[in-house]
Short mmCIF file of C-alpha atoms and ligand atoms in Angstrom, two decimals:
data_model
loop_
_atom_site.label_atom_id
_atom_site.label_comp_id
_atom_site.label_asym_id
_atom_site.label_seq_id
_atom_site.Cartn_x
_atom_site.Cartn_y
_atom_site.Cartn_z
CA UNK Q 7 10.43 -6.52 -11.32
CA UNK Q 8 6.87 -7.04 -12.45
CA UNK Q 9 5.54 -10.26 -14.00
CA UNK Q 10 7.54 -10.58 -17.22
CA UNK Q 11 5.30 -13.28 -18.69
CA UNK Q 12 2.85 -11.94 -21.27
CA UNK Q 13 -0.74 -13.10 -21.55
CA UNK Q 14 -2.72 -13.35 -24.77
CA UNK Q 15 -5.91 -14.95 -26.01
CA UNK Q 16 -6.06 -17.30 -29.00
CA UNK Q 17 -9.29 -18.55 -30.51
CA UNK Q 18 -8.06 -22.07 -31.16
CA UNK Q 19 -5.10 -24.22 -30.31
CA UNK Q 20 -2.54 -23.61 -33.06
CA UNK Q 21 -1.22 -26.69 -34.89
CA UNK Q 22 2.37 -25.83 -34.15
CA UNK Q 23 2.11 -24.98 -30.42
CA UNK Q 24 5.49 -25.92 -28.97
CA UNK Q 25 4.05 -26.65 -25.54
CA UNK Q 26 0.38 -27.25 -25.12
CA UNK Q 27 -1.69 -27.79 -21.99
CA UNK Q 28 -5.11 -29.41 -22.13
CA UNK Q 29 -7.49 -30.27 -19.27
CA UNK Q 30 -8.15 -33.98 -18.75
CA UNK Q 31 -11.80 -33.60 -19.48
CA UNK Q 32 -11.61 -31.96 -22.85
CA UNK Q 33 -12.07 -33.53 -26.23
CA UNK Q 34 -8.58 -33.46 -27.64
CA UNK Q 35 -9.13 -34.94 -31.05
CA UNK Q 36 -9.15 -31.79 -33.17
CA UNK Q 37 -6.26 -30.20 -31.28
CA UNK Q 38 -3.74 -32.92 -31.11
CA UNK Q 39 -3.15 -36.52 -32.06
CA UNK Q 40 -2.01 -38.44 -29.00
CA UNK Q 41 -2.14 -41.79 -30.81
CA UNK Q 42 -3.78 -43.36 -27.78
CA UNK Q 43 -7.12 -42.57 -26.15
CA UNK Q 44 -6.66 -40.00 -23.36
CA UNK Q 45 -8.33 -42.30 -20.85
CA UNK Q 46 -5.75 -45.02 -21.56
CA UNK Q 47 -2.90 -42.56 -21.18
CA UNK Q 48 -4.22 -41.27 -17.87
CA UNK Q 49 -4.79 -44.80 -16.60
CA UNK Q 50 -1.25 -45.70 -17.62
CA UNK Q 51 0.15 -42.83 -15.58
CA UNK Q 52 -2.24 -43.58 -12.70
CA UNK Q 53 -3.51 -40.02 -12.92
CA UNK Q 54 -6.27 -39.11 -10.47
CA UNK Q 55 -7.43 -35.84 -11.97
CA UNK Q 56 -6.42 -33.74 -8.99
CA UNK Q 57 -5.81 -30.04 -9.39
CA UNK Q 58 -2.08 -29.49 -9.76
CA UNK Q 59 -1.50 -32.92 -11.33
CA UNK Q 60 0.16 -32.83 -14.77
CA UNK Q 61 0.79 -35.74 -17.11
CA UNK Q 62 3.32 -34.95 -19.81
CA UNK Q 63 2.88 -36.78 -23.12
CA UNK Q 64 5.24 -36.64 -26.11
CA UNK Q 65 3.56 -36.06 -29.47
CA UNK Q 66 4.75 -35.87 -33.06
CA UNK Q 67 4.93 -32.23 -34.13
CA UNK Q 68 6.18 -30.85 -37.42
CA UNK Q 69 8.77 -33.58 -37.94
CA UNK Q 70 10.00 -33.43 -34.32
CA UNK Q 71 8.68 -34.16 -30.85
CA UNK Q 72 6.39 -31.79 -29.06
CA UNK Q 73 4.77 -32.14 -25.68
CA UNK Q 74 1.28 -32.00 -24.35
CA UNK Q 75 0.61 -31.33 -20.68
CA UNK Q 76 -2.59 -33.03 -19.63
CA UNK Q 77 -3.73 -31.28 -16.50
CA UNK Q 78 -6.17 -32.16 -13.73
CA UNK Q 79 -8.76 -29.66 -12.54
CA UNK Q 80 -10.00 -31.42 -9.39
CA UNK Q 81 -13.57 -30.38 -8.61
CA UNK Q 82 -13.37 -27.50 -11.10
CA UNK Q 83 -13.87 -24.90 -8.35
CA UNK Q 84 -12.04 -21.56 -8.67
CA UNK Q 85 -9.68 -22.74 -5.96
CA UNK Q 86 -8.87 -25.93 -7.85
CA UNK Q 87 -8.46 -24.06 -11.14
CA UNK Q 88 -6.01 -21.67 -9.49
CA UNK Q 89 -3.98 -24.61 -8.32
CA UNK Q 90 -4.01 -26.21 -11.74
CA UNK Q 91 -2.98 -22.99 -13.49
CA UNK Q 92 -0.11 -22.25 -11.10
CA UNK Q 93 1.24 -25.79 -11.56
CA UNK Q 94 1.21 -25.33 -15.36
CA UNK Q 95 3.13 -22.06 -15.26
CA UNK Q 96 5.70 -23.56 -12.95
CA UNK Q 97 6.07 -26.60 -15.23
CA UNK Q 98 6.71 -24.30 -18.21
CA UNK Q 99 9.55 -22.41 -16.48
CA UNK Q 100 12.33 -21.49 -18.89
CA UNK Q 101 10.14 -22.20 -21.96
CA UNK Q 102 9.06 -19.73 -24.62
CA UNK Q 103 5.31 -20.12 -25.03
CA UNK Q 104 2.77 -22.24 -23.19
CA UNK Q 105 -0.55 -22.51 -24.98
CA UNK Q 106 -3.31 -23.46 -22.56
CA UNK Q 107 -6.69 -24.78 -23.59
CA UNK Q 108 -8.70 -23.22 -20.75
CA UNK Q 109 -10.93 -25.36 -18.52
CA UNK Q 110 -14.65 -25.02 -17.88
CA UNK Q 111 -15.35 -22.57 -15.04
CA UNK Q 112 -13.76 -19.41 -13.70
CA UNK Q 113 -11.22 -18.56 -16.39
CA UNK Q 114 -10.37 -15.24 -14.70
CA UNK Q 115 -9.24 -17.04 -11.55
CA UNK Q 116 -7.36 -19.56 -13.69
CA UNK Q 117 -5.49 -16.94 -15.75
CA UNK Q 118 -4.76 -14.79 -12.69
CA UNK Q 119 -3.13 -17.72 -10.89
CA UNK Q 120 -1.18 -18.69 -14.00
CA UNK Q 121 0.31 -15.18 -14.12
CA UNK Q 122 0.95 -14.94 -10.39
CA UNK Q 123 2.92 -18.19 -10.45
CA UNK Q 124 5.26 -16.49 -12.94
CA UNK Q 125 6.22 -13.76 -10.44
CA UNK Q 126 9.84 -13.60 -9.39
CA UNK Q 127 11.84 -10.98 -7.56
CA UNK Q 128 15.45 -10.95 -8.64
CA UNK Q 129 18.20 -8.42 -8.18
CA UNK Q 130 20.55 -9.25 -11.05
CA UNK Q 131 20.11 -12.20 -13.40
CA UNK Q 132 20.02 -15.08 -10.92
CA UNK Q 133 17.72 -18.03 -11.49
CA UNK Q 134 15.73 -19.57 -14.31
CA UNK Q 135 13.24 -17.27 -16.00
CA UNK Q 136 9.52 -17.85 -15.96
CA UNK Q 137 7.75 -18.92 -19.18
CA UNK Q 138 7.91 -15.96 -21.60
CA UNK Q 139 4.33 -16.11 -22.86
CA UNK Q 140 1.02 -17.67 -21.92
CA UNK Q 141 -1.59 -18.04 -24.65
CA UNK Q 142 -5.06 -18.86 -23.37
CA UNK Q 143 -6.99 -20.81 -26.00
CA UNK Q 144 -10.75 -20.43 -25.91
CA UNK Q 145 -10.70 -17.72 -23.23
CA UNK Q 146 -12.62 -14.48 -23.30
CA UNK Q 147 -10.44 -11.37 -23.79
CA UNK Q 148 -12.16 -9.51 -20.92
CA UNK Q 149 -11.56 -12.36 -18.46
CA UNK Q 150 -7.86 -12.47 -19.27
CA UNK Q 151 -7.44 -8.67 -19.10
CA UNK Q 152 -9.06 -8.53 -15.68
CA UNK Q 153 -6.82 -11.36 -14.51
CA UNK Q 154 -3.80 -9.52 -15.86
CA UNK Q 155 -4.70 -6.25 -14.12
CA UNK Q 156 -5.19 -7.98 -10.80
CA UNK Q 157 -2.02 -10.10 -11.11
CA UNK Q 158 0.03 -7.04 -12.01
CA UNK Q 159 -1.34 -5.17 -9.00
CA UNK Q 160 -0.34 -8.08 -6.74
CA UNK Q 161 3.10 -8.07 -8.38
CA UNK Q 162 3.50 -4.34 -7.74
CA UNK Q 163 2.67 -4.83 -4.05
CA UNK Q 164 5.20 -7.69 -3.90
CA UNK Q 165 7.87 -5.65 -5.65
CA UNK Q 166 7.48 -2.71 -3.28
CA UNK Q 167 7.62 -4.94 -0.22
CA UNK Q 168 10.54 -7.03 -1.53
CA UNK Q 169 12.64 -3.94 -2.24
CA UNK Q 170 15.43 -3.63 0.34
CA UNK Q 171 15.02 -0.93 2.96
CA UNK Q 172 18.33 0.63 1.91
CA UNK Q 173 16.37 1.72 -1.18
CA UNK Q 174 12.82 2.24 0.04
CA UNK Q 175 12.63 4.99 2.60
CA UNK Q 176 9.33 6.87 3.15
CA UNK Q 177 10.15 9.48 0.47
CA UNK Q 178 10.87 6.69 -2.04
CA UNK Q 179 7.52 5.10 -1.23
CA UNK Q 180 5.81 8.43 -1.91
CA UNK Q 181 7.53 8.60 -5.32
CA UNK Q 182 6.32 5.10 -6.19
CA UNK Q 183 2.79 6.02 -5.10
CA UNK Q 184 2.90 9.05 -7.39
CA UNK Q 185 3.64 6.72 -10.32
CA UNK Q 186 0.29 4.89 -10.26
CA UNK Q 187 -1.28 7.78 -12.16
CA UNK Q 188 -3.73 9.21 -9.61
CA UNK Q 189 -3.81 12.59 -7.85
CA UNK Q 190 -1.38 12.35 -4.95
CA UNK Q 191 -0.75 14.45 -1.87
CA UNK Q 192 2.29 13.99 0.37
CA UNK Q 193 2.84 15.33 3.88
CA UNK Q 194 6.55 15.82 4.58
CA UNK Q 195 7.86 16.15 8.13
CA UNK Q 196 7.17 19.89 8.32
CA UNK Q 197 3.61 19.53 7.19
CA UNK Q 198 3.08 16.52 9.47
CA UNK Q 199 4.19 18.71 12.36
CA UNK Q 200 2.03 21.64 11.33
CA UNK Q 201 -1.05 19.40 11.06
CA UNK Q 202 -0.44 17.50 14.30
CA UNK Q 203 0.41 14.00 13.07
CA UNK Q 204 2.26 13.18 16.30
CA UNK Q 205 2.15 9.39 15.90
CA UNK Q 206 3.80 9.25 12.48
CA UNK Q 207 6.41 11.79 13.60
CA UNK Q 208 7.19 9.95 16.84
CA UNK Q 209 7.80 6.64 15.03
CA UNK Q 210 9.90 8.28 12.33
CA UNK Q 211 12.06 10.50 14.49
CA UNK Q 212 14.84 7.98 15.12
CA UNK Q 213 15.54 7.58 11.41
CA UNK Q 214 17.77 9.63 9.11
CA UNK Q 215 14.97 9.25 6.50
CA UNK Q 216 11.98 11.35 7.61
CA UNK Q 217 8.39 10.05 7.58
CA UNK Q 218 5.65 10.79 5.07
CA UNK Q 219 1.87 10.55 4.90
CA UNK Q 220 0.80 9.72 1.36
CA UNK Q 221 -2.72 10.20 0.00
CA UNK Q 222 -3.96 8.81 -3.33
CA UNK Q 223 -7.40 9.64 -4.70
CA UNK Q 224 -9.49 7.62 -7.12
CA UNK Q 225 -12.71 9.06 -8.52
CA UNK Q 226 -14.79 6.84 -10.83
CA UNK Q 227 -15.96 8.06 -14.23
CA UNK Q 228 -19.61 7.93 -13.12
CA UNK Q 229 -20.40 9.93 -9.97
CA UNK Q 230 -20.25 7.57 -6.98
CA UNK Q 231 -22.48 7.45 -3.94
CA UNK Q 232 -19.95 5.64 -1.76
CA UNK Q 233 -16.57 6.75 -0.48
CA UNK Q 234 -14.13 4.23 0.98
CA UNK Q 235 -10.84 5.02 2.70
CA UNK Q 236 -8.03 2.45 2.72
CA UNK Q 237 -5.24 2.97 5.25
CA UNK Q 238 -1.95 1.08 4.94
CA UNK Q 239 0.88 0.61 7.43
CA UNK Q 240 4.02 1.84 5.70
CA UNK Q 241 6.91 1.06 8.02
CA UNK Q 242 9.77 0.85 5.51
CA UNK Q 243 11.88 -0.95 8.10
CA UNK Q 244 10.94 -2.04 11.59
CA UNK Q 245 14.00 -2.49 13.79
CA UNK Q 246 11.75 -2.12 16.83
CA UNK Q 247 13.30 1.26 17.65
CA UNK Q 248 14.79 1.48 21.15
CA UNK Q 249 12.69 -1.59 22.02
CA UNK Q 250 15.07 -3.26 19.56
CA UNK Q 251 14.20 -6.56 17.90
CA UNK Q 252 16.65 -9.50 17.89
CA UNK Q 253 18.32 -10.04 14.46
CA UNK Q 254 16.24 -13.05 13.49
CA UNK Q 255 13.00 -11.12 14.01
CA UNK Q 256 14.39 -7.99 12.38
CA UNK Q 257 15.59 -9.50 9.13
CA UNK Q 258 12.05 -9.96 7.77
CA UNK Q 259 10.97 -6.43 8.61
CA UNK Q 260 11.65 -4.78 5.27
CA UNK Q 261 8.15 -6.04 4.42
CA UNK Q 262 6.58 -4.06 7.27
CA UNK Q 263 5.16 -1.68 4.68
CA UNK Q 264 3.25 -4.51 2.97
CA UNK Q 265 -0.08 -2.96 3.96
CA UNK Q 266 0.94 0.37 2.45
CA UNK Q 267 2.14 -1.43 -0.68
CA UNK Q 268 -1.27 -3.11 -0.99
CA UNK Q 269 -3.02 0.27 -0.74
CA UNK Q 270 -0.80 1.74 -3.48
CA UNK Q 271 -1.32 -1.28 -5.76
CA UNK Q 272 -5.08 -1.40 -5.20
CA UNK Q 273 -5.53 2.31 -5.92
CA UNK Q 274 -3.46 1.89 -9.07
CA UNK Q 275 -5.73 -0.86 -10.44
CA UNK Q 276 -9.16 0.68 -9.75
CA UNK Q 277 -9.46 2.64 -12.98
CA UNK Q 278 -8.59 -0.32 -15.21
CA UNK Q 279 -11.18 -2.44 -13.39
CA UNK Q 280 -13.83 0.27 -13.55
CA UNK Q 281 -14.44 0.38 -9.80
CA UNK Q 282 -17.71 2.24 -9.16
CA UNK Q 283 -16.75 3.68 -5.73
CA UNK Q 284 -14.69 6.69 -4.73
CA UNK Q 285 -11.57 5.49 -2.92
CA UNK Q 286 -8.96 7.41 -0.97
CA UNK Q 287 -5.74 5.63 -0.03
CA UNK Q 288 -3.62 6.73 2.92
CA UNK Q 289 -0.15 5.30 3.47
CA UNK Q 290 1.41 6.17 6.82
CA UNK Q 291 5.13 5.79 6.09
CA UNK Q 292 8.01 5.89 8.55
CA UNK Q 293 11.20 4.02 9.35
CA UNK Q 294 11.35 2.71 12.92
CA UNK Q 295 15.00 3.07 14.00
CA UNK Q 296 16.97 3.39 17.24
CA UNK Q 297 19.15 6.50 17.56
CA UNK Q 298 19.80 9.53 19.72
CA UNK Q 299 16.64 11.13 18.37
CA UNK Q 300 14.33 8.11 18.78
CA UNK Q 301 11.21 8.12 20.89
CA UNK Q 302 11.74 6.33 24.21
CA UNK Q 303 9.66 3.72 25.99
CA UNK Q 304 7.63 5.91 28.45
CA UNK Q 305 7.32 8.94 26.14
CA UNK Q 306 3.85 10.41 25.72
CA UNK Q 307 2.83 11.44 22.22
CA UNK Q 308 -0.13 13.35 20.86
CA UNK Q 309 -2.01 11.92 17.88
CA UNK Q 310 -3.86 13.69 15.09
CA UNK Q 311 -6.99 15.08 16.73
CA UNK Q 312 -5.37 15.47 20.15
CA UNK Q 313 -5.55 12.05 21.85
CA UNK Q 314 -2.46 11.22 23.96
CA UNK Q 315 -0.70 7.87 24.10
CA UNK Q 316 1.95 6.56 26.45
CA UNK Q 317 4.46 4.62 24.37
CA UNK Q 318 5.47 1.67 26.53
CA UNK Q 319 7.05 -0.27 23.69
CA UNK Q 320 8.50 1.44 20.62
CA UNK Q 321 8.13 -1.83 18.69
CA UNK Q 322 4.35 -1.44 18.77
CA UNK Q 323 4.81 1.32 16.21
CA UNK Q 324 2.34 0.28 13.50
CA UNK Q 325 -0.69 1.21 15.59
CA UNK Q 326 0.85 4.65 16.26
CA UNK Q 327 1.17 5.60 12.59
CA UNK Q 328 -2.21 4.04 11.75
CA UNK Q 329 -3.94 5.91 14.60
CA UNK Q 330 -3.00 9.25 13.02
CA UNK Q 331 -4.24 8.21 9.58
CA UNK Q 332 -7.49 6.72 10.94
CA UNK Q 333 -8.21 9.85 12.99
CA UNK Q 334 -7.53 12.01 9.94
CA UNK Q 335 -9.80 9.87 7.73
CA UNK Q 336 -12.61 10.12 10.28
CA UNK Q 337 -12.28 13.86 10.88
CA UNK Q 338 -11.46 15.14 7.40
CA UNK Q 339 -12.39 12.60 4.72
CA UNK Q 340 -15.71 11.45 6.20
CA UNK Q 341 -15.90 8.10 4.38
CA UNK Q 342 -18.75 5.58 4.36
CA UNK Q 343 -16.28 2.89 5.38
CA UNK Q 344 -12.64 2.70 6.35
CA UNK Q 345 -10.44 -0.38 6.07
CA UNK Q 346 -6.89 -0.51 7.35
CA UNK Q 347 -4.34 -3.15 6.42
CA UNK Q 348 -1.17 -3.79 8.37
CA UNK Q 349 1.55 -6.29 9.25
CA UNK Q 350 0.60 -5.46 12.81
CA UNK Q 351 1.33 -8.28 15.24
CA UNK Q 352 3.40 -11.42 15.47
CA UNK Q 353 0.55 -12.74 17.62
CA UNK Q 354 -1.80 -13.16 14.65
CA UNK Q 355 0.59 -15.71 13.14
CA UNK Q 356 0.14 -17.77 16.30
CA UNK Q 357 -3.65 -17.58 15.92
CA UNK Q 358 -4.18 -18.03 12.18
CA UNK Q 359 -0.83 -19.08 10.71
CA UNK Q 360 0.52 -18.15 7.29
CA UNK Q 361 -2.41 -18.90 4.99
CA UNK Q 362 -5.32 -16.95 6.42
CA UNK Q 363 -5.45 -13.27 7.31
CA UNK Q 364 -7.39 -11.67 10.16
CA UNK Q 365 -10.27 -9.26 9.81
CA UNK Q 366 -11.60 -7.32 12.78
CA UNK Q 367 -14.62 -5.13 12.38
CA UNK Q 368 -17.08 -3.05 14.28
CA UNK Q 369 -19.61 -3.73 11.52
CA UNK Q 370 -21.11 -7.16 10.77
CA UNK Q 371 -22.06 -6.28 7.19
CA UNK Q 372 -18.59 -5.01 6.34
CA UNK Q 373 -16.94 -8.02 7.99
CA UNK Q 374 -19.13 -10.41 6.02
CA UNK Q 375 -18.46 -8.62 2.74
CA UNK Q 376 -14.71 -8.81 3.30
CA UNK Q 377 -14.73 -12.47 4.32
CA UNK Q 378 -16.77 -13.34 1.22
CA UNK Q 379 -14.61 -11.25 -1.09
CA UNK Q 380 -11.54 -12.94 0.38
CA UNK Q 381 -13.00 -16.37 -0.23
CA UNK Q 382 -13.70 -15.70 -3.91
CA UNK Q 383 -10.48 -13.75 -4.54
CA UNK Q 384 -8.27 -16.36 -2.79
CA UNK Q 385 -7.02 -13.97 -0.07
CA UNK Q 386 -8.72 -15.88 2.71
CA UNK Q 387 -9.79 -13.95 5.83
CA UNK Q 388 -11.10 -15.13 9.18
CA UNK Q 389 -13.09 -12.77 11.38
CA UNK Q 390 -11.53 -12.25 14.78
CA UNK Q 391 -13.38 -10.87 17.83
CA UNK Q 392 -12.96 -7.44 19.42
CA UNK Q 393 -13.23 -8.77 22.99
CA UNK Q 394 -14.48 -5.93 25.19
CA UNK Q 395 -13.07 -7.48 28.39
CA UNK Q 396 -9.60 -6.71 27.07
CA UNK Q 397 -9.99 -2.95 26.63
CA UNK Q 398 -8.51 -2.23 30.11
CA UNK Q 399 -5.24 -3.66 28.77
CA UNK Q 400 -4.61 -0.32 27.08
CA UNK Q 401 -5.29 1.94 30.05
CA UNK Q 402 -2.58 4.40 31.03
CA UNK Q 403 -2.36 6.34 34.29
CA UNK Q 404 -0.86 9.41 32.59
CA UNK Q 405 -2.28 9.45 29.05
CA UNK Q 406 -5.57 8.63 27.28
CA UNK Q 407 -4.19 5.23 26.25
CA UNK Q 408 -1.06 3.08 26.39
CA UNK Q 409 0.21 1.55 23.14
CA UNK Q 410 0.69 -1.89 24.71
CA UNK Q 411 -0.44 -3.68 27.81
CA UNK Q 412 1.89 -2.83 30.71
CA UNK Q 413 1.74 -6.31 32.24
CA UNK Q 414 0.60 -9.67 30.91
CA UNK Q 415 -2.83 -10.11 32.42
CA UNK Q 416 -4.80 -9.97 29.15
CA UNK Q 417 -2.45 -11.20 26.42
CA UNK Q 418 -4.23 -11.48 23.06
CA UNK Q 419 -1.71 -9.29 21.23
CA UNK Q 420 -3.52 -9.05 17.91
CA UNK Q 421 -6.90 -8.35 19.54
CA UNK Q 422 -5.57 -5.61 21.84
CA UNK Q 423 -3.83 -4.00 18.84
CA UNK Q 424 -7.17 -3.97 17.00
CA UNK Q 425 -8.88 -2.49 20.08
CA UNK Q 426 -6.27 0.27 20.09
CA UNK Q 427 -6.99 1.12 16.44
CA UNK Q 428 -10.74 1.12 17.05
CA UNK Q 429 -10.28 4.07 19.39
CA UNK Q 430 -9.20 6.19 16.41
CA UNK Q 431 -11.57 4.99 13.70
CA UNK Q 432 -14.58 6.97 14.94
CA UNK Q 433 -18.12 5.65 14.58
CA UNK Q 434 -17.97 4.75 10.92
CA UNK Q 435 -17.98 1.18 9.63
CA UNK Q 436 -14.37 0.17 10.11
CA UNK Q 437 -12.38 -2.99 9.47
CA UNK Q 438 -8.81 -3.87 10.27
CA UNK Q 439 -6.83 -6.53 8.42
CA UNK Q 440 -3.87 -7.93 10.35
CA UNK Q 441 -1.65 -9.45 7.64
CA UNK Q 442 1.50 -10.08 9.68
CA UNK Q 443 1.14 -13.85 9.17
CA UNK Q 444 0.19 -13.84 5.49
CA UNK Q 445 2.27 -10.89 4.27
CA UNK Q 446 5.32 -13.07 3.69
CA UNK Q 447 5.74 -16.55 2.30
CA UNK Q 448 8.54 -18.93 3.18
CA UNK Q 449 7.76 -21.15 0.20
CA UNK Q 450 7.80 -20.91 -3.59
CA UNK Q 451 4.60 -22.78 -4.34
CA UNK Q 452 1.35 -22.37 -6.26
CA UNK Q 453 0.62 -18.66 -6.67
CA UNK Q 454 3.05 -17.81 -3.85
CA UNK Q 455 6.61 -16.67 -4.26
CA UNK Q 456 9.16 -16.46 -1.46
CA UNK Q 457 9.09 -13.12 0.34
CA UNK Q 458 6.26 -10.62 0.03
CA UNK Q 459 2.90 -12.09 -1.02
CA UNK Q 460 0.85 -9.00 -1.88
CA UNK Q 461 -1.89 -10.44 0.35
CA UNK Q 462 -4.80 -8.01 0.49
CA UNK Q 463 -4.67 -6.75 -3.09
CA UNK Q 464 -7.02 -9.39 -4.42
CA UNK Q 465 -9.56 -9.27 -1.58
CA UNK Q 466 -9.74 -5.46 -1.64
CA UNK Q 467 -10.04 -5.30 -5.43
CA UNK Q 468 -12.76 -7.95 -5.32
CA UNK Q 469 -14.61 -6.03 -2.60
CA UNK Q 470 -14.29 -2.64 -4.33
CA UNK Q 471 -15.16 -3.78 -7.84
CA UNK Q 472 -17.68 -6.57 -7.38
CA UNK Q 473 -19.34 -5.72 -4.07
N1 BES B 510 5.96 -5.33 12.42
C1 BES B 510 5.73 -5.99 13.64
C2 BES B 510 4.81 -7.19 13.51
C3 BES B 510 5.35 -8.35 12.72
C4 BES B 510 6.02 -9.37 13.35
C5 BES B 510 5.12 -8.44 11.36
C6 BES B 510 6.50 -10.44 12.62
C7 BES B 510 5.60 -9.52 10.63
C8 BES B 510 6.29 -10.52 11.27
C9 BES B 510 5.11 -5.04 14.66
O1 BES B 510 5.45 -3.70 14.51
C10 BES B 510 5.58 -5.47 15.99
O2 BES B 510 6.74 -5.36 16.25
N2 BES B 510 4.67 -5.95 16.81
C11 BES B 510 5.00 -6.39 18.12
C12 BES B 510 3.98 -5.83 19.08
C13 BES B 510 4.36 -5.97 20.52
C14 BES B 510 5.54 -5.09 20.83
C15 BES B 510 3.17 -5.58 21.36
C16 BES B 510 4.98 -7.91 18.12
O3 BES B 510 4.16 -8.50 17.42
O4 BES B 510 5.82 -8.50 18.78
MN1 MN B 511 7.28 -3.26 15.52
ZN1 ZN B 512 6.01 -3.13 12.65
#
């Protein structure tokens, strides 16, 4: 389900606000009578002013008792404001309306985080509901609408990735993509075969639900001089295939289409944000299952464009579906830049953990833009190296490439996966985001909810609309 909390703007704090939040720094006198000076109250509660800190004070309101939440904003940076906003939403859980006197600074970041903290994924009626409404006092309508659009896009990506794989097969994903309101083109298994998408077909052939390649097209109102292609990994369930995963590793793999979900959600938000670039989204969707029709370790497949790959491990399937889509983008769409996003390797979690995503790029300018966009949008990225010494890891004696290293001389699982993708991206500026570590959260905290995070939506929207 999407974010059910509504967001509105009010010019002033209403006298009868049932629950009111005010930053420590602000002059409260016209809004509310606390009976004691704010500084005395804060000293009493030993408040430090940190972002995320909330001091709750009872106040007389219309004959009864109301509450004011005094909130810290730390150093007032966008990061601190996000933290403060998320804490407020979480404190207001189960309540009707929280009126928030907005802080100085980046109100868009503040409102976006407040909404994201209200996200829940429930099947049935379990759990306490998020605050019904947020009213931002003193905010600008445009800031709050942008925040809402972005937060809803993140929520869509989370919803798609949180949906159980019994529901979301590749055809289902194509239907959801068609709902974002852009021109859509879908390759079914016959068309994939006719056009030579051997990677997507090989990964999908073990499943009873056939694969799809999904293309969404966004054209801005004003003619654009730049065309960007986004490619998302859309594995609707990754069992590993015949290179079967153990249960504990498998049970998180319904979110293996998180990259594809991000591409769908980003494309869906571009019009509302007035993105000035042309953007094509490609989602390479397949279910990776073991069966009598599965591809086998040692099979050789032929990718879009004719390159052959020896499949030594069927669990390294993401790079196989992405290779087809990247080769197609390069040969047919001819973009100015291509960015792929994928829950590609467990190895990247070892390198960067769960809070920071990886960006690999053949282009210093593109890498820098993405790192900066990630910093300001709060989807933090760290640039990883494409180490040339490791390219022999993917040599095969019978095909153009192997999909994994045969032995264990080189290691560096996330880097070698990126090197594999680079082979298919052509000579255009290309970047690869490995979101296997950040695609899921194990905690319900700040702007994060347990399960799919929607990581990638905010950085890509920031890059495409503000860059
Ligand atoms: N979908 C997985 C990567 C993954 C692992 C995502 C854990 C999220 C959490 C990917 O398809 C995979 O299985 N990668 C293998 C590659 C290996 C076989 C070279 C991996 O990381 O173990
Ligand atoms: Mn896999
Ligand atoms: Zn996978």
